[in-house]
PDB file of C-alpha atoms in Angstrom:
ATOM      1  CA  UNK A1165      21.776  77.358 162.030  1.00  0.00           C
ATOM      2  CA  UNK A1166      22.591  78.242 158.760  1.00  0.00           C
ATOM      3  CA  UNK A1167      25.545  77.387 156.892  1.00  0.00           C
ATOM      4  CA  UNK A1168      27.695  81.383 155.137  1.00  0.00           C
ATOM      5  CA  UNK A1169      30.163  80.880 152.913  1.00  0.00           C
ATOM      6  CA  UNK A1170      32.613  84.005 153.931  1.00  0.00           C
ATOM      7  CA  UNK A1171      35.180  85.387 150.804  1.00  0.00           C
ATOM      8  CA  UNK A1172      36.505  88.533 153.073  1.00  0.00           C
ATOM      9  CA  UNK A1173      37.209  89.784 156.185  1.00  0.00           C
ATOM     10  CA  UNK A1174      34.312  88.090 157.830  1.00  0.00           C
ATOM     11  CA  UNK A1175      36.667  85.070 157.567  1.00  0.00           C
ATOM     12  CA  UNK A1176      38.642  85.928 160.295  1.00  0.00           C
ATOM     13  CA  UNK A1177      36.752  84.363 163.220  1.00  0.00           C
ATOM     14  CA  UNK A1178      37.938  87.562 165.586  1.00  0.00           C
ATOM     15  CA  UNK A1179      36.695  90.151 163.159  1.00  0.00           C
ATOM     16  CA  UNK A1180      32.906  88.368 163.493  1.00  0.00           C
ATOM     17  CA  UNK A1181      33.154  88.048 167.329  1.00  0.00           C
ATOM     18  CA  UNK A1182      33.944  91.720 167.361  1.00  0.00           C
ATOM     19  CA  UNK A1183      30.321  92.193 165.947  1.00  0.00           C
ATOM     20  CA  UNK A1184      28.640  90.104 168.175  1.00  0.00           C
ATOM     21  CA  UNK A1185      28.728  87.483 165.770  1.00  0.00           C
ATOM     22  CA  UNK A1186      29.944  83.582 167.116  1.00  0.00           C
ATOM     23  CA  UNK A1187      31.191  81.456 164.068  1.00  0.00           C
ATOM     24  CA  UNK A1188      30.831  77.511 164.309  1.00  0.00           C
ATOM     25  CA  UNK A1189      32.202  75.096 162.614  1.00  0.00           C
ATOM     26  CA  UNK A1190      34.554  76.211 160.504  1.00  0.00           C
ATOM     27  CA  UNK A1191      35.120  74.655 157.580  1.00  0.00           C
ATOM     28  CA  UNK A1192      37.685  75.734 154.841  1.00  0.00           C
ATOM     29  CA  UNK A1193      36.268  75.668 151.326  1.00  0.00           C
ATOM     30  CA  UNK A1194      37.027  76.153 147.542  1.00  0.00           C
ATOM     31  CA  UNK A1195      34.189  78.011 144.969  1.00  0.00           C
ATOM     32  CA  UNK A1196      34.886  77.198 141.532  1.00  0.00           C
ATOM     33  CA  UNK A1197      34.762  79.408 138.845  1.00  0.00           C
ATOM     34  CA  UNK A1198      34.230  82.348 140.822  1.00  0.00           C
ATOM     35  CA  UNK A1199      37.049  84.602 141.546  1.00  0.00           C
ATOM     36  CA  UNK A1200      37.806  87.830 144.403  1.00  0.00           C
ATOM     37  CA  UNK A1201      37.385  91.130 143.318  1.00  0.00           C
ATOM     38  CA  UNK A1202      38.121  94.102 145.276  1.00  0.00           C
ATOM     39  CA  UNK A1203      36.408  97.007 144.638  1.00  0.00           C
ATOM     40  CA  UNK A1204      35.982  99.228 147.832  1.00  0.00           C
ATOM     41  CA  UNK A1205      34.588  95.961 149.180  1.00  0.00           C
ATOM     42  CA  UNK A1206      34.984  92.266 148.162  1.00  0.00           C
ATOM     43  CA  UNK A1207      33.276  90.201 145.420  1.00  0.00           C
ATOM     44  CA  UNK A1208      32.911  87.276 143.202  1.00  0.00           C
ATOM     45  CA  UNK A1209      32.438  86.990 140.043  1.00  0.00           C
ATOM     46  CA  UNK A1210      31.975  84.365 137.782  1.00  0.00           C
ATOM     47  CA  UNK A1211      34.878  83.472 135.690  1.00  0.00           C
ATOM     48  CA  UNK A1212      35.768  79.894 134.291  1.00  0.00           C
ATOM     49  CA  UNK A1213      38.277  77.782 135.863  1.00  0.00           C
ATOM     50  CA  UNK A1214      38.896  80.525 138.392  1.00  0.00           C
ATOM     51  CA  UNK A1215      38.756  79.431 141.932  1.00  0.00           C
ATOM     52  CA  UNK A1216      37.936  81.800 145.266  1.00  0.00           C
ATOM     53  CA  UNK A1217      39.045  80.549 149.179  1.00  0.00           C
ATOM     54  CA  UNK A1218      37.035  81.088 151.759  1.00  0.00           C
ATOM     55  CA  UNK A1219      35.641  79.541 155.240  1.00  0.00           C
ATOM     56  CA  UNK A1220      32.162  78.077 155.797  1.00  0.00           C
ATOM     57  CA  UNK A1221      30.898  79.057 159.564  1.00  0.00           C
ATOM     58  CA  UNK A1222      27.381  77.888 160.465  1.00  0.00           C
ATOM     59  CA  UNK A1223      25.170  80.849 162.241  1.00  0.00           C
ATOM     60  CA  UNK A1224      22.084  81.846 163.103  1.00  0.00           C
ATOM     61  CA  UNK A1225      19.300  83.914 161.241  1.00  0.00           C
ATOM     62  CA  UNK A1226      19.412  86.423 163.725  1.00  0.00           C
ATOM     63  CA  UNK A1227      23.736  86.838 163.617  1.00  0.00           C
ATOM     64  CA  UNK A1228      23.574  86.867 159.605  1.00  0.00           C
ATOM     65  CA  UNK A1229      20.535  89.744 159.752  1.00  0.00           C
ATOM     66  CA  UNK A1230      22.672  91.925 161.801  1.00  0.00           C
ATOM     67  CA  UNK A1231      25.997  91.378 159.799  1.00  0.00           C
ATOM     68  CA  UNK A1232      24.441  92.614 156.703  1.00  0.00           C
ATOM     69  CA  UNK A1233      21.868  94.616 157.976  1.00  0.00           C
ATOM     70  CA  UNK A1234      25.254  97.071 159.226  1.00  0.00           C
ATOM     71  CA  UNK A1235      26.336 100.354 157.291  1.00  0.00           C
ATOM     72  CA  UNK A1236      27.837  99.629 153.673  1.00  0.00           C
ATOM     73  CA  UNK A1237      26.853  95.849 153.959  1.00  0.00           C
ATOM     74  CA  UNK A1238      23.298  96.313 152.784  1.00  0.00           C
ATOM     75  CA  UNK A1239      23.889  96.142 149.004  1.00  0.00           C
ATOM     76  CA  UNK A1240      25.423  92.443 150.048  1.00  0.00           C
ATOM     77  CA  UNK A1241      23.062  90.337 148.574  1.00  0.00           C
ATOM     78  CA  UNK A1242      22.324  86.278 149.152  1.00  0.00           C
ATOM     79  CA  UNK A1243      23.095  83.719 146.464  1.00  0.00           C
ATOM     80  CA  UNK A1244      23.947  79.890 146.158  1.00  0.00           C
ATOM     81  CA  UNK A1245      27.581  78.955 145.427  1.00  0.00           C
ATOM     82  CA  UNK A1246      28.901  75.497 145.720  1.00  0.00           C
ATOM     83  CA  UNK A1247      31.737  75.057 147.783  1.00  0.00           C
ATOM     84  CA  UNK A1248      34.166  72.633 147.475  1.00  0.00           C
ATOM     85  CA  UNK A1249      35.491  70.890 151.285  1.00  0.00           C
ATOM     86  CA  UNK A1250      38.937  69.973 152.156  1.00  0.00           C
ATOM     87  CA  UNK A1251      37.672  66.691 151.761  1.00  0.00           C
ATOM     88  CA  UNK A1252      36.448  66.703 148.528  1.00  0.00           C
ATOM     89  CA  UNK A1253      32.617  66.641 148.789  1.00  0.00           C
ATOM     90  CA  UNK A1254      30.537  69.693 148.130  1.00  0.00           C
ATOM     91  CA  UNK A1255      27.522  71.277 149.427  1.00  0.00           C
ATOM     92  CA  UNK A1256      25.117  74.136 148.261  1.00  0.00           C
ATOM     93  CA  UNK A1257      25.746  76.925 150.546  1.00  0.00           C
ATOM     94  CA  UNK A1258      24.428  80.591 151.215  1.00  0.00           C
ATOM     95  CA  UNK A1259      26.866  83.590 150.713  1.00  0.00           C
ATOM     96  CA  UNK A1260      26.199  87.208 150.483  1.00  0.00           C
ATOM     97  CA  UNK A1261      27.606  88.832 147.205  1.00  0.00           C
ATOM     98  CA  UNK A1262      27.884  92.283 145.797  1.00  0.00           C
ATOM     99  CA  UNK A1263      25.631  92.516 142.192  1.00  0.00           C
ATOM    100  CA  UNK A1264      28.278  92.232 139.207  1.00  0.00           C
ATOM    101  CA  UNK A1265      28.003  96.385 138.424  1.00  0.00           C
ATOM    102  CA  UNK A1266      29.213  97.224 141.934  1.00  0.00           C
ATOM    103  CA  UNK A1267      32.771  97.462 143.049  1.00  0.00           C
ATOM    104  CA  UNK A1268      34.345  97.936 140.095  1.00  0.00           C
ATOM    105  CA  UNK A1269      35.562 101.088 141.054  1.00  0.00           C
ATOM    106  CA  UNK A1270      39.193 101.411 142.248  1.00  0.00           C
ATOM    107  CA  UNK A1271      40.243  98.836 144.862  1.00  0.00           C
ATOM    108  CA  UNK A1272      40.400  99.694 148.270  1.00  0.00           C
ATOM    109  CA  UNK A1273      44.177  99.333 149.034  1.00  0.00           C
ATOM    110  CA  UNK A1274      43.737  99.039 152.601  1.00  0.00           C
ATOM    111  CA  UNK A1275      40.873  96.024 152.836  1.00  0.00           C
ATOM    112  CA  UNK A1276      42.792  94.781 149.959  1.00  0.00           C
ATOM    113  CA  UNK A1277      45.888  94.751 152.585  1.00  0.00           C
ATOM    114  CA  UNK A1278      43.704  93.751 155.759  1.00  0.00           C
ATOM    115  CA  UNK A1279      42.222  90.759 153.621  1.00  0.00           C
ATOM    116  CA  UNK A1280      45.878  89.602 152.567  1.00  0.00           C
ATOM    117  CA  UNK A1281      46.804  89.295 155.702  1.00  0.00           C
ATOM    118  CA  UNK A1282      43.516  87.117 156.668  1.00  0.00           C
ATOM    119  CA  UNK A1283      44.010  84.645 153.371  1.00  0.00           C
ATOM    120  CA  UNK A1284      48.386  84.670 154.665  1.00  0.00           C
ATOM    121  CA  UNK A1285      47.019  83.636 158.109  1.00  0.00           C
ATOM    122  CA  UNK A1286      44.335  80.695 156.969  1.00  0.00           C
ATOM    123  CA  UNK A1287      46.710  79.461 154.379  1.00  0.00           C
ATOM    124  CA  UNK A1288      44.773  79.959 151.005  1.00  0.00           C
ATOM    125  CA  UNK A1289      46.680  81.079 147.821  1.00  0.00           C
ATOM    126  CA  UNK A1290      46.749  85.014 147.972  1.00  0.00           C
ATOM    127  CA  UNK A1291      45.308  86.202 144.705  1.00  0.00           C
ATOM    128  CA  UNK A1292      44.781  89.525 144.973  1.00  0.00           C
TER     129      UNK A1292
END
């Protein structure tokens, strides 16, 4: 098991089971300076005293191959971000992340409204 720090849809625990995916325990985090983009897909980028919401779900090699292995999820790539726990210790923790040049391109209203609706439901601040 490996623990994913999620930023987008793949937060929502029935939008993973829907791809075969089962999430375990979920944890809900903070990243510091880092905040959400949305470009036709989500992001973070660095930015100082910015914070980004998310979930941590612990799951298997073979479950986070095939999430990013799927179409328009390739150019996801890993990286390290420390996450922040509702009760206040931290952790180094794997998420996958779009390179800084991509999605800047005009948001994509309707993940934009989908992801809303996700960040409404798990109670983070909706910043975007």
């Amino acid at each position: 098991m490996k623990d994913i720090f999620f930023y987008g849809l793949f937060m929502d625990e029935n939008v993973l089971r829907a791809k075969g995916v089962e999430p375990r325990r979920a944890r809900r985090v903070v990243v510091r300076d880092y905040v959400l983009k949305i470009g036709q897909r989500a992001m973070l980028c660095r930015q100082p005293s910015a914070e980004a919401y998310g979930i941590v779900y612990a799951l298997t090699e073979s479950e986070i191959d095939s999430l990013y292995k799927e179409p328009g999820l390739q150019m996801y790539h890993p990286q390290i971000v420390v996450v922040t726990f509702e009760d206040g210790s931290s952790s180094e923790v794997t998420t996958f992340n779009l390179q800084d040049t991509v999605g800047t391109e005009e948001p994509n209203v309707e993940y934009a409204a989908k992801l809303r609706l996700v960040l409404e439901r798990l109670g983070f601040p909706v910043t975007i």
